[in-house]
Short mmCIF file of C-alpha atoms in Angstrom, two decimals:
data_model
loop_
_atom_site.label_atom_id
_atom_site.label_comp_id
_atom_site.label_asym_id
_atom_site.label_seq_id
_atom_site.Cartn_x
_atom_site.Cartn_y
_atom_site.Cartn_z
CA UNK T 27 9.09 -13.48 -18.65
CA UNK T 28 6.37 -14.10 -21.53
CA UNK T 29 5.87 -11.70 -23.41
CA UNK T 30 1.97 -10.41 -22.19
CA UNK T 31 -0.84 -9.13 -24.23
CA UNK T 32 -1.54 -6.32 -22.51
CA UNK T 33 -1.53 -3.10 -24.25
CA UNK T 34 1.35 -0.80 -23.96
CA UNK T 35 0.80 2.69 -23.11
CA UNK T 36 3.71 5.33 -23.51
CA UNK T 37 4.60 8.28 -20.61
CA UNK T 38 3.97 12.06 -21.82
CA UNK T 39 7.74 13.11 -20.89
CA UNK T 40 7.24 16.31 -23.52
CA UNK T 41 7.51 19.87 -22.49
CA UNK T 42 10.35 21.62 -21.42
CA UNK T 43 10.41 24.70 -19.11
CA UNK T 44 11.86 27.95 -19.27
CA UNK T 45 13.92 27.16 -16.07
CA UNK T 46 16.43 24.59 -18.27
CA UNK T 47 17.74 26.22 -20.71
CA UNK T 48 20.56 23.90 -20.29
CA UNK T 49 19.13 20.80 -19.82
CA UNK T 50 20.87 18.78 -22.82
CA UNK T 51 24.67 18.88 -21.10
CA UNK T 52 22.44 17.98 -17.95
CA UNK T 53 20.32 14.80 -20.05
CA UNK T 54 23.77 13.56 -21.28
CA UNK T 55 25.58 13.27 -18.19
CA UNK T 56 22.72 11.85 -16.39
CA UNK T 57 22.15 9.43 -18.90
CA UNK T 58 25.86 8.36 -18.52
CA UNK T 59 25.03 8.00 -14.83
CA UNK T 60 22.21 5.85 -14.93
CA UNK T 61 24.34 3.62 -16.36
CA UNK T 62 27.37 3.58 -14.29
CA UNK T 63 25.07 3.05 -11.22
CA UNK T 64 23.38 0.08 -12.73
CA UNK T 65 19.72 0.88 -13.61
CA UNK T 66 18.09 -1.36 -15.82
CA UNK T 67 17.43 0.33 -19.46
CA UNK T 68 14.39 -1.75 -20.22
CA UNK T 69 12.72 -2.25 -16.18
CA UNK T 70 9.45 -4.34 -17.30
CA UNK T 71 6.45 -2.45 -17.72
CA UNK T 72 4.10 -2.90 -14.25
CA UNK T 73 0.91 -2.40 -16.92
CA UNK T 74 1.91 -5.64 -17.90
CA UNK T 75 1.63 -7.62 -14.17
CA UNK T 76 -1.97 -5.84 -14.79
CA UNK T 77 -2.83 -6.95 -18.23
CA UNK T 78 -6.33 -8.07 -17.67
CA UNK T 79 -7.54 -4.71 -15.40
CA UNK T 80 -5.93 -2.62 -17.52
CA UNK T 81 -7.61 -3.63 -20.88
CA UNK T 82 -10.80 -3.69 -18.93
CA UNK T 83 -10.43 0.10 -17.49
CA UNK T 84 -9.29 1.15 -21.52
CA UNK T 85 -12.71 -0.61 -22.59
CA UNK T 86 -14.59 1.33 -20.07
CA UNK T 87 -13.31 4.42 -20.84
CA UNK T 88 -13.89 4.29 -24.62
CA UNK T 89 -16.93 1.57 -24.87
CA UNK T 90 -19.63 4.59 -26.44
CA UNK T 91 -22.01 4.07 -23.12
CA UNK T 92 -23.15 7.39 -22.68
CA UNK T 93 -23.82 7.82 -18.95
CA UNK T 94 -21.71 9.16 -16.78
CA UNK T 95 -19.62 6.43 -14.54
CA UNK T 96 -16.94 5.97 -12.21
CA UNK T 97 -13.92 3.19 -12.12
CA UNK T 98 -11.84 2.63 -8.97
CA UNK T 99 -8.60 1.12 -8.63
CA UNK T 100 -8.23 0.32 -5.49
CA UNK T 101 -5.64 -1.72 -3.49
CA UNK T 102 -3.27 -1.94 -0.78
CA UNK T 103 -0.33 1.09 -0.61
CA UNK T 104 2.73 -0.01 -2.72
CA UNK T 105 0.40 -2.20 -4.73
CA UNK T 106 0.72 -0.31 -8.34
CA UNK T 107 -2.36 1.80 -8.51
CA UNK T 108 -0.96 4.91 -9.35
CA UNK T 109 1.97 3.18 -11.95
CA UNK T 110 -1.26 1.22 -13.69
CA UNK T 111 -3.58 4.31 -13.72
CA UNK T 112 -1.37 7.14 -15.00
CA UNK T 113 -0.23 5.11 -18.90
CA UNK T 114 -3.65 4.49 -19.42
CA UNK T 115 -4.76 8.62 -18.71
CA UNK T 116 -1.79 9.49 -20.46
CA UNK T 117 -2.36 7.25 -23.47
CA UNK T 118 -3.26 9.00 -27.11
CA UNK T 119 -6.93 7.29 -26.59
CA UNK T 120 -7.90 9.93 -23.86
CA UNK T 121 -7.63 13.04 -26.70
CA UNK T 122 -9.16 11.51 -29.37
CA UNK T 123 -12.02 10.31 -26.81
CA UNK T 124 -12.66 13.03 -24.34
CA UNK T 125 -13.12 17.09 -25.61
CA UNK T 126 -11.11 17.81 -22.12
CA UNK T 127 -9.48 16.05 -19.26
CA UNK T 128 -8.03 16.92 -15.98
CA UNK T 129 -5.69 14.66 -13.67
CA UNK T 130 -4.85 15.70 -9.62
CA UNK T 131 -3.69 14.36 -6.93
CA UNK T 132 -6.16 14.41 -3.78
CA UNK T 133 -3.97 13.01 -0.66
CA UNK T 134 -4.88 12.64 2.60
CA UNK T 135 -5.21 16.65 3.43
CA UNK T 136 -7.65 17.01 1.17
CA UNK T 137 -8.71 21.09 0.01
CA UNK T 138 -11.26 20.90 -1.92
CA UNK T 139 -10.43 24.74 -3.05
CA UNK T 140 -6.98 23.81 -4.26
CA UNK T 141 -9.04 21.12 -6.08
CA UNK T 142 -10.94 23.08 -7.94
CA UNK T 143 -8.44 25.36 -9.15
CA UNK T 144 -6.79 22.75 -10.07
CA UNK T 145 -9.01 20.95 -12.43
CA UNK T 146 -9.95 24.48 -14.04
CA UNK T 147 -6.70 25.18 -15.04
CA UNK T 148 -6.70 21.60 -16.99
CA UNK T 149 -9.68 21.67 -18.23
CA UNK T 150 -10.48 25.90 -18.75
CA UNK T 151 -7.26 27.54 -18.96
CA UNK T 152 -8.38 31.17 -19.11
CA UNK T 153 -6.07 34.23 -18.37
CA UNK T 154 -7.90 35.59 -15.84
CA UNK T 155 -7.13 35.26 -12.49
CA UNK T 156 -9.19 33.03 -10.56
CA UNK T 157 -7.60 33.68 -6.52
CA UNK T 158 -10.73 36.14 -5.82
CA UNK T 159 -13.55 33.69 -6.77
CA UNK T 160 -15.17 32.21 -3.88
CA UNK T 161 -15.69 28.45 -3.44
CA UNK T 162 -19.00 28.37 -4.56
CA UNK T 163 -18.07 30.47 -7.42
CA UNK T 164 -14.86 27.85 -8.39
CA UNK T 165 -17.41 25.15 -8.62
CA UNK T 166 -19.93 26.88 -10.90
CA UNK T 167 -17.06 27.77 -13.19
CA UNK T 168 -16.09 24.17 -13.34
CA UNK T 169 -19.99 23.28 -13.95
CA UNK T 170 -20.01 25.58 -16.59
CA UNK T 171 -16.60 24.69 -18.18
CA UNK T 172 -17.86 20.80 -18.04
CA UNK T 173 -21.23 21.13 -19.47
CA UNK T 174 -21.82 19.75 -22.79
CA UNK T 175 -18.40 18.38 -22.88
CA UNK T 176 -17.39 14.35 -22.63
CA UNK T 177 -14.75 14.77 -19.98
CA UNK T 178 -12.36 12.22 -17.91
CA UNK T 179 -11.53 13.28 -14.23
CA UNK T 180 -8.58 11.40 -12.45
CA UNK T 181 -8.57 11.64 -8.89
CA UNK T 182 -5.41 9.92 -7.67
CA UNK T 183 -5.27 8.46 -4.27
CA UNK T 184 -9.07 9.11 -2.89
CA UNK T 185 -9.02 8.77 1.06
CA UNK T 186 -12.82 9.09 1.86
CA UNK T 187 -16.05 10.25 0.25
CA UNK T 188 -15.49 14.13 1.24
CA UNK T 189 -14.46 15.34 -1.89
CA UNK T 190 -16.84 13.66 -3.60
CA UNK T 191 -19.62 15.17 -1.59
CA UNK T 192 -17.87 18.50 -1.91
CA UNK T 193 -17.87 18.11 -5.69
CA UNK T 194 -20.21 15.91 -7.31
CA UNK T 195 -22.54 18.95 -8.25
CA UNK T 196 -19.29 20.75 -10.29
CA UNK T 197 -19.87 17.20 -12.57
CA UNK T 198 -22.57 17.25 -14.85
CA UNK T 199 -24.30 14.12 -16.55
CA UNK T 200 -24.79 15.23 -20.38
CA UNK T 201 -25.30 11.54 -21.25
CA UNK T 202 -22.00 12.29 -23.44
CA UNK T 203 -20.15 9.43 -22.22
CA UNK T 204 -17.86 11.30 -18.90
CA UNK T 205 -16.15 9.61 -16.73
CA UNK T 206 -14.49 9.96 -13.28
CA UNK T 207 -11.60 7.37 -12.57
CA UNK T 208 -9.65 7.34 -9.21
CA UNK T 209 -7.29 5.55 -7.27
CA UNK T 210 -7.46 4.54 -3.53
CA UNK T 211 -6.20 2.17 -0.90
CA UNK T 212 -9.38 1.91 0.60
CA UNK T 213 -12.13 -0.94 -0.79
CA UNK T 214 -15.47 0.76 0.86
CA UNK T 215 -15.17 3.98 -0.64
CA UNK T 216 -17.20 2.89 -3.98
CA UNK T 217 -19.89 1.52 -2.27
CA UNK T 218 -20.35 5.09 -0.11
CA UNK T 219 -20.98 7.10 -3.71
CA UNK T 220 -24.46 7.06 -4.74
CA UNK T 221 -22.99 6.68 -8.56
CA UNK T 222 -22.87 3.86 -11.34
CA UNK T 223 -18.72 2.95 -10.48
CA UNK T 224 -17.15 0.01 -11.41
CA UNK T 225 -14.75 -1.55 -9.47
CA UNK T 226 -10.51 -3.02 -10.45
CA UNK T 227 -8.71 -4.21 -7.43
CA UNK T 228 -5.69 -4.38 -7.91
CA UNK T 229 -4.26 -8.22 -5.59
CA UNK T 230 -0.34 -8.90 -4.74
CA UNK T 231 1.47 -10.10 -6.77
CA UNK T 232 2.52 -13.98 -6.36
CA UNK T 233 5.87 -15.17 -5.02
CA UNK T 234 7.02 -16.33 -8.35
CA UNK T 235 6.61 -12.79 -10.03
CA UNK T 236 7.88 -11.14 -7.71
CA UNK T 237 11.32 -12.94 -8.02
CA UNK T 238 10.96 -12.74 -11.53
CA UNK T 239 10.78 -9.00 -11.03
CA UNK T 240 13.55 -8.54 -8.50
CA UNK T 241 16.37 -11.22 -10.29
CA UNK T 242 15.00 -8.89 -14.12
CA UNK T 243 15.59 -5.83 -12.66
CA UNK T 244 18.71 -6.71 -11.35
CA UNK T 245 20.35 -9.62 -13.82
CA UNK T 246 18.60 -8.27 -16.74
CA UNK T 247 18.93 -11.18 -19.67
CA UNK T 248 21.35 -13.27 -17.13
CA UNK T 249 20.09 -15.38 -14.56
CA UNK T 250 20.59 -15.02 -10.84
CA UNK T 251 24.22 -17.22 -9.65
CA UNK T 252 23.50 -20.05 -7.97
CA UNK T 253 24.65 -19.73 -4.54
CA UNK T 254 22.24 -16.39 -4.36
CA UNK T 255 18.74 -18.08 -5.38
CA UNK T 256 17.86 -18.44 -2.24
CA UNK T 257 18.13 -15.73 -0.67
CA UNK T 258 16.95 -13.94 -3.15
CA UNK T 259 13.71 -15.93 -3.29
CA UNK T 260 13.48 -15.39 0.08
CA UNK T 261 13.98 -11.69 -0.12
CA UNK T 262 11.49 -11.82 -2.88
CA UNK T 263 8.89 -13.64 -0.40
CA UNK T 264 9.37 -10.98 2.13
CA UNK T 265 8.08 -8.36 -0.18
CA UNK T 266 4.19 -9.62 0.09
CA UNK T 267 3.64 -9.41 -3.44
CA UNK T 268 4.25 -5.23 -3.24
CA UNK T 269 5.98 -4.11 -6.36
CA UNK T 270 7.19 -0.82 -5.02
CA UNK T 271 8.67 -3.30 -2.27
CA UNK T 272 10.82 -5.08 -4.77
CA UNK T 273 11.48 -1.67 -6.34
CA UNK T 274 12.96 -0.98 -2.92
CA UNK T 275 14.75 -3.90 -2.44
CA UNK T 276 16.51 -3.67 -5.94
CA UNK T 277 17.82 -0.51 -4.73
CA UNK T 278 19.61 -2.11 -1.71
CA UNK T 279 20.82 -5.09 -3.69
CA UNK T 280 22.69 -2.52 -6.78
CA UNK T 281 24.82 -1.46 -4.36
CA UNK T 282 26.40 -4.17 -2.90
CA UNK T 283 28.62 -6.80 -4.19
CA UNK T 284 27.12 -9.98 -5.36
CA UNK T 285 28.12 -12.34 -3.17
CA UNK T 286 26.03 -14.80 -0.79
CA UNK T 287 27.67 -12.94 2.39
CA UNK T 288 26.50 -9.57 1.45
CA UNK T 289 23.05 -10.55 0.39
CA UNK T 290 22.63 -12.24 3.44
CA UNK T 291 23.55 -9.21 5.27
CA UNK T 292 20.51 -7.15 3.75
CA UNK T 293 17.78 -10.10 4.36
CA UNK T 294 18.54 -10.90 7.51
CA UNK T 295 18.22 -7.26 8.28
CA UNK T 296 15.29 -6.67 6.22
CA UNK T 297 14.08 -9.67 8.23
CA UNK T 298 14.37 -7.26 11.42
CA UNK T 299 12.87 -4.25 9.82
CA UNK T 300 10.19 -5.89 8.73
CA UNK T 301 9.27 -7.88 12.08
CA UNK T 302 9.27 -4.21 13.63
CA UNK T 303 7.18 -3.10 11.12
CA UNK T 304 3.42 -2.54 12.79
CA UNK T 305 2.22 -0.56 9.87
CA UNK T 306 2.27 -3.27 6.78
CA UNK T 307 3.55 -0.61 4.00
CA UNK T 308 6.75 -1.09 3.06
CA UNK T 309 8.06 1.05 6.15
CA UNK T 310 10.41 -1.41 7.20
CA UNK T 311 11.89 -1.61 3.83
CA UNK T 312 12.25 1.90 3.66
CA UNK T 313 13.80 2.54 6.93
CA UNK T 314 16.38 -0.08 5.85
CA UNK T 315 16.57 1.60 2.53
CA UNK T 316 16.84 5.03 4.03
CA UNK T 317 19.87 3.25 6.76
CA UNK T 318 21.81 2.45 3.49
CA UNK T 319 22.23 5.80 2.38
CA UNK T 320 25.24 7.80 2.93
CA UNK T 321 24.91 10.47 4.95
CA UNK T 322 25.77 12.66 2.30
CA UNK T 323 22.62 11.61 0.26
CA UNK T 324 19.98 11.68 3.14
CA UNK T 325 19.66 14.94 3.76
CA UNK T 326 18.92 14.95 -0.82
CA UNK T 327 16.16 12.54 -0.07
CA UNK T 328 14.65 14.05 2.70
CA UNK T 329 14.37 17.60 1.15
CA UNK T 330 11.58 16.34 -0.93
CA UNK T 331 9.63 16.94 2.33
CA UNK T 332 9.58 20.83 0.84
CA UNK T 333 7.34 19.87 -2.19
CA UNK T 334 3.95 18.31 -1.76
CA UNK T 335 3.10 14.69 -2.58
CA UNK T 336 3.18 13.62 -6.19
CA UNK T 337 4.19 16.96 -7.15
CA UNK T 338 6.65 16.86 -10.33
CA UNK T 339 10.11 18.56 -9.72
CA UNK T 340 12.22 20.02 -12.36
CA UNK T 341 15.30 18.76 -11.51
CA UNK T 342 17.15 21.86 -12.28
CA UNK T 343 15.24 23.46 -9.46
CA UNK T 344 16.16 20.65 -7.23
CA UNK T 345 20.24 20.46 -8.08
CA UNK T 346 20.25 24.18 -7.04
CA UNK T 347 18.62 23.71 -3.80
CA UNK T 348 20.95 21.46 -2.92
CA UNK T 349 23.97 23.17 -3.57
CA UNK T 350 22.34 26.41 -2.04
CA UNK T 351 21.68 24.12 1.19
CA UNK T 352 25.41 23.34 1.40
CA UNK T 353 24.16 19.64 0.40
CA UNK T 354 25.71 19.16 -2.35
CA UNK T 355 30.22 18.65 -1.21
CA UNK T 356 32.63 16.93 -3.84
CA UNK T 357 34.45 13.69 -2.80
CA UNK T 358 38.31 14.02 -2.25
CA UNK T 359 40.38 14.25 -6.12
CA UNK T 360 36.62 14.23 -7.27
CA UNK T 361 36.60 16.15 -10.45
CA UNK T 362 33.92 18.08 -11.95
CA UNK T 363 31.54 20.89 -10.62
CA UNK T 364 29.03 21.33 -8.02
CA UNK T 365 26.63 20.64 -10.80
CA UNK T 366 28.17 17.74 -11.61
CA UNK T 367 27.48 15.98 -8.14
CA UNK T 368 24.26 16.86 -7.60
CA UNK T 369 23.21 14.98 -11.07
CA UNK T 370 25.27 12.00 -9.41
CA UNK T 371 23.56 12.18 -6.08
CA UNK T 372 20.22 12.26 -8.11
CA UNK T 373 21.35 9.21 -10.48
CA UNK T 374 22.25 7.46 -6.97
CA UNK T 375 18.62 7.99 -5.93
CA UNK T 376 17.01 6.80 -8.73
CA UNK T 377 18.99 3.87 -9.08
CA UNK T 378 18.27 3.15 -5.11
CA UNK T 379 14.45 3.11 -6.54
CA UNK T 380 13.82 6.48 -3.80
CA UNK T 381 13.28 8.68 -6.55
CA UNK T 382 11.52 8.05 -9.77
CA UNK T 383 12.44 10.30 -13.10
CA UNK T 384 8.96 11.84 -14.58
CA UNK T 385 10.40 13.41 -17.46
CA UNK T 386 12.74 12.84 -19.81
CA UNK T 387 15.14 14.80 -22.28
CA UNK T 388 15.42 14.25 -26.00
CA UNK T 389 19.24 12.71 -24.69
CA UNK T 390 18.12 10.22 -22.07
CA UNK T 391 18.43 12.12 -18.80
CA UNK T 392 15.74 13.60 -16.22
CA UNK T 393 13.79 16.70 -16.20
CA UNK T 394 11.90 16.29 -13.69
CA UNK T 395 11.07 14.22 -10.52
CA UNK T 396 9.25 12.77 -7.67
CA UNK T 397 9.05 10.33 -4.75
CA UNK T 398 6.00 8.09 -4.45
CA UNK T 399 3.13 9.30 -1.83
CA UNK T 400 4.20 6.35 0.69
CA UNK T 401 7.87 7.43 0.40
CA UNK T 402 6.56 10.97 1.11
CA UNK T 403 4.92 9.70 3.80
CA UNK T 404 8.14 8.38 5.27
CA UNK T 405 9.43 11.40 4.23
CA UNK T 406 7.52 13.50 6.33
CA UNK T 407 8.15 11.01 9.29
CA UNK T 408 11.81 11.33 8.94
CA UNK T 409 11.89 14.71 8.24
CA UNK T 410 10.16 15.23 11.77
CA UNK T 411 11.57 13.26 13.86
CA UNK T 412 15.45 14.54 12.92
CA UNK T 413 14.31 17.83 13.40
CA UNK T 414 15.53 18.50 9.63
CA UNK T 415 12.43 20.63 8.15
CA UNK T 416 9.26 22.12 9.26
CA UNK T 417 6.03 23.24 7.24
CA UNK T 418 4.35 27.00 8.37
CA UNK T 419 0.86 26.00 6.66
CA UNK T 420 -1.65 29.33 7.42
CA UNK T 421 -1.34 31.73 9.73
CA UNK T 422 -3.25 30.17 12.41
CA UNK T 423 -0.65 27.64 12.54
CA UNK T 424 2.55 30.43 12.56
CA UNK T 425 0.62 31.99 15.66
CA UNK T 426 -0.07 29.29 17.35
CA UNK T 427 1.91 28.35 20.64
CA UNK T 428 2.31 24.83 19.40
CA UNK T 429 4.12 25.82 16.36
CA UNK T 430 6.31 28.57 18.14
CA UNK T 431 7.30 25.42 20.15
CA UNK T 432 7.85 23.89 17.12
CA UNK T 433 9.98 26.37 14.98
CA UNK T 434 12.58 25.60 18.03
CA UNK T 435 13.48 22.86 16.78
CA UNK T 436 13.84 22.20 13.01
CA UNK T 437 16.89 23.33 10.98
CA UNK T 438 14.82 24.48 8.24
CA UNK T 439 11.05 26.02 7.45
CA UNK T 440 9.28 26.62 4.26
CA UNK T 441 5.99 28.96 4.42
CA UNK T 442 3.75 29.01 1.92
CA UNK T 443 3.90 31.90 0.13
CA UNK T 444 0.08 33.09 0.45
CA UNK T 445 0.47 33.21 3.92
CA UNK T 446 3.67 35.35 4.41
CA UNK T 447 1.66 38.48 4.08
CA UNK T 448 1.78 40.53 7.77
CA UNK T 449 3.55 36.95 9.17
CA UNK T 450 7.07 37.65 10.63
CA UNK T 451 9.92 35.08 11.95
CA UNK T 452 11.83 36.43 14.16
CA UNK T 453 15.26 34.55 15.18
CA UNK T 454 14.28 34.12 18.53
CA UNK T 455 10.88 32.29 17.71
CA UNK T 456 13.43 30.12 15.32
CA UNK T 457 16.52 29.75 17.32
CA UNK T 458 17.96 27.15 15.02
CA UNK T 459 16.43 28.06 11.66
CA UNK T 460 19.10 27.88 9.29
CA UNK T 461 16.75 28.38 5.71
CA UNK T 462 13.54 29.54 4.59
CA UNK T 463 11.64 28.42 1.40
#
């Protein structure tokens, strides 16, 4: 591909935690991993397929007007929003342009008390707690913390005008040049907020780049063999310009041998997936995706259904979940420790495009980790319907009869921690309750 115009924006992957002490043995052999299982060093930069939006938000957010205004991204789920939004937030221009700024992640169950605390911890990180502070009380601190500041706000993945409405009064208008920036699949939301907000959609990408994506990230400076161009192109066409779609269908293709046989295997059942797909996003590529696992690595992937969406995970915490969940078993003559293959079922993932690495070591490997909201989504869908892990989520729901019914069923629970207080599970309420987190 040309080389684009677009500015380039590096990831934040500083900031190590107390938890990995020994994270550099772990960065080394990871990094030796990503290469055995094929991942491409140098994957090209999706701020790029957005050149023209993204210089256009960076204008906005540094142009010197000094009322306060909003920018949307908005576009279909799988689209980029989220990949084109964070560079430009984490950029060096947001420090040097704003006194304090504050990222979160809203998601469909939106809280707008979680919310709150959240943004106060970016953007006022006093010692005191804050737990005893009512609602009303959250959002005058975050008035007060905001006021006479220029401040940027990113809400990723808006669903409707509620936490606007909930929090537009916590925002004040200084005329210092604020701004709010979000993310959201949904195109009316804008015109629903009684605020200046300028709009980026965010369109599919055309057939052409998307096989220019898919035969890059797979090829990398070679070009596809003959006898697989086309079906490839046509695998490429049945991704509907998503790039988290050709993300996914990368993953399937790494793993199998490149021969026209095999890659007509996975289209013509991609075909099928994606004919019983009612929902349009990606699901049908990701139950195919998901199919192709070994068994060994889907109950890995579906244990992210324990951490909420977009939430970063160090993946120290993670490998020792695993292996504490009986996950984690070496192959026959395999050598090495447990350790050892759980950083090879995570490399697996990653290369598979399931999991995406957040942070990284000073050696090359992963520090931390997450699965994009629609693979959560899935997540959550799988993770229900093979009865592999349940969420207690207040004590409401623990008493109620529907979730007694439920804790029949799944193999593991995790309770949120501020609502174990006076809440008991007793074996008989969870017959086949295996683990608790």
């Amino acid at each position: 591909m040309a080389n684009l115009a677009a500015p380039k924006f590096s990831l934040n992957v500083g900031g190590a935690s107390s938890s990995e002490a020994n994270s550099e043995n772990f960065e080394a052999l990871t990094a030796r991993n990503y290469e055995a299982a094929g991942e491409v060093k140098n994957p090209i930069d999706y701020v790029e397929l957005f050149e023209d939006e993204a210089k256009q938000i960076t204008e906005e957010l540094t142009n010197g007007l000094t009322q306060l205004s909003m920018l949307s991204i908005v576009g279909m789920p799988g689209i980029g929003k989220t990949t084109l939004a964070n560079p430009i937030y984490q950029s060096p221009l947001v420090p040097l342009h704003f006194h304090v700024h504050a990222r979160c992640c809203v998601t469909q169950l939106y809280q707008k008390r979680r919310l709150l605390l959240e943004i106060l911890q970016q953007v006022n990180a006093r010692t005191e707690p804050r737990h005893g502070l009512t609602d009303d009380e959250l959002a005058e601190e975050l008035y007060r913390s905001l006021k006479g500041k220029k401040y940027l706000i990113f809400f990723d993945d808006l669903w409707d005008t509620r936490l606007w409405n909930d929090t537009s009064t916590s925002f004040p208008d200084d005329n210092m040049g604020s701004r709010i920036m979000f993310t959201s699949r949904f195109h009316n939301i804008v015109s629903q907020i009684e605020r200046k907000s300028i709009t980026y959609p965010l369109n599919p990408l055309s057939e052409v780049t998307c096989w220019k994506l898919l035969e890059v990230k797979l090829f990398q400076k070679e070009c596809c063999p003959q006898e697989l161009l086309g079906v490839g192109m046509q695998m490429a066409i049945n991704c509907k310009g998503l790039p988290l779609a050709v993300d996914l269908v990368v993953g399937l293709l790494r793993n199998k041998e490149r021969r026209q046989d095999c890659w007509e295997q996975i289209a013509n059942s991609l075909n099928t997936h994606l004919l019983a797909d009612q929902q349009g996003r990606c699901w049908g590529i990701l139950e195919l995706s998901y199919n192709h696992l070994p068994n060994y690595l889907k109950p890995c992937f579906l244990y992210f259904r324990a951490f909420s969406e977009d939430e970063e995970v160090p993946v120290s915490e993670l490998m020792w979940l695993w292996i504490a969940e009986g996950f984690v078993q070496p192959q026959k003559d395999e050598k090495g420790s447990l350790e050892d293959v759980a950083k090879k079922y995570l490399s697996d993932l990653i290369a598979r495009s399931l999991v995406m690495k957040t942070k990284r070591g000073s050696l090359g490997g992963v520090k931390a980790s997450r699965i994009h909201d629609l693979l959560h989504d899935f997540v959550l869908a799988k993770a229900k319907e093979e009865c592999f892990m349940e969420e207690i989520n207040g004590y409401e729901h623990l008493i109620s009869p529907s979730c007694v019914h439920t804790m029949s069923k799944p193999y593991r629970l995790f309770v949120h921690s501020r609502w174990m207080d006076g809440a008991a599970i007793t074996k008989p309420s969870a017959v086949r309750v295996r683990s608790l987190k």
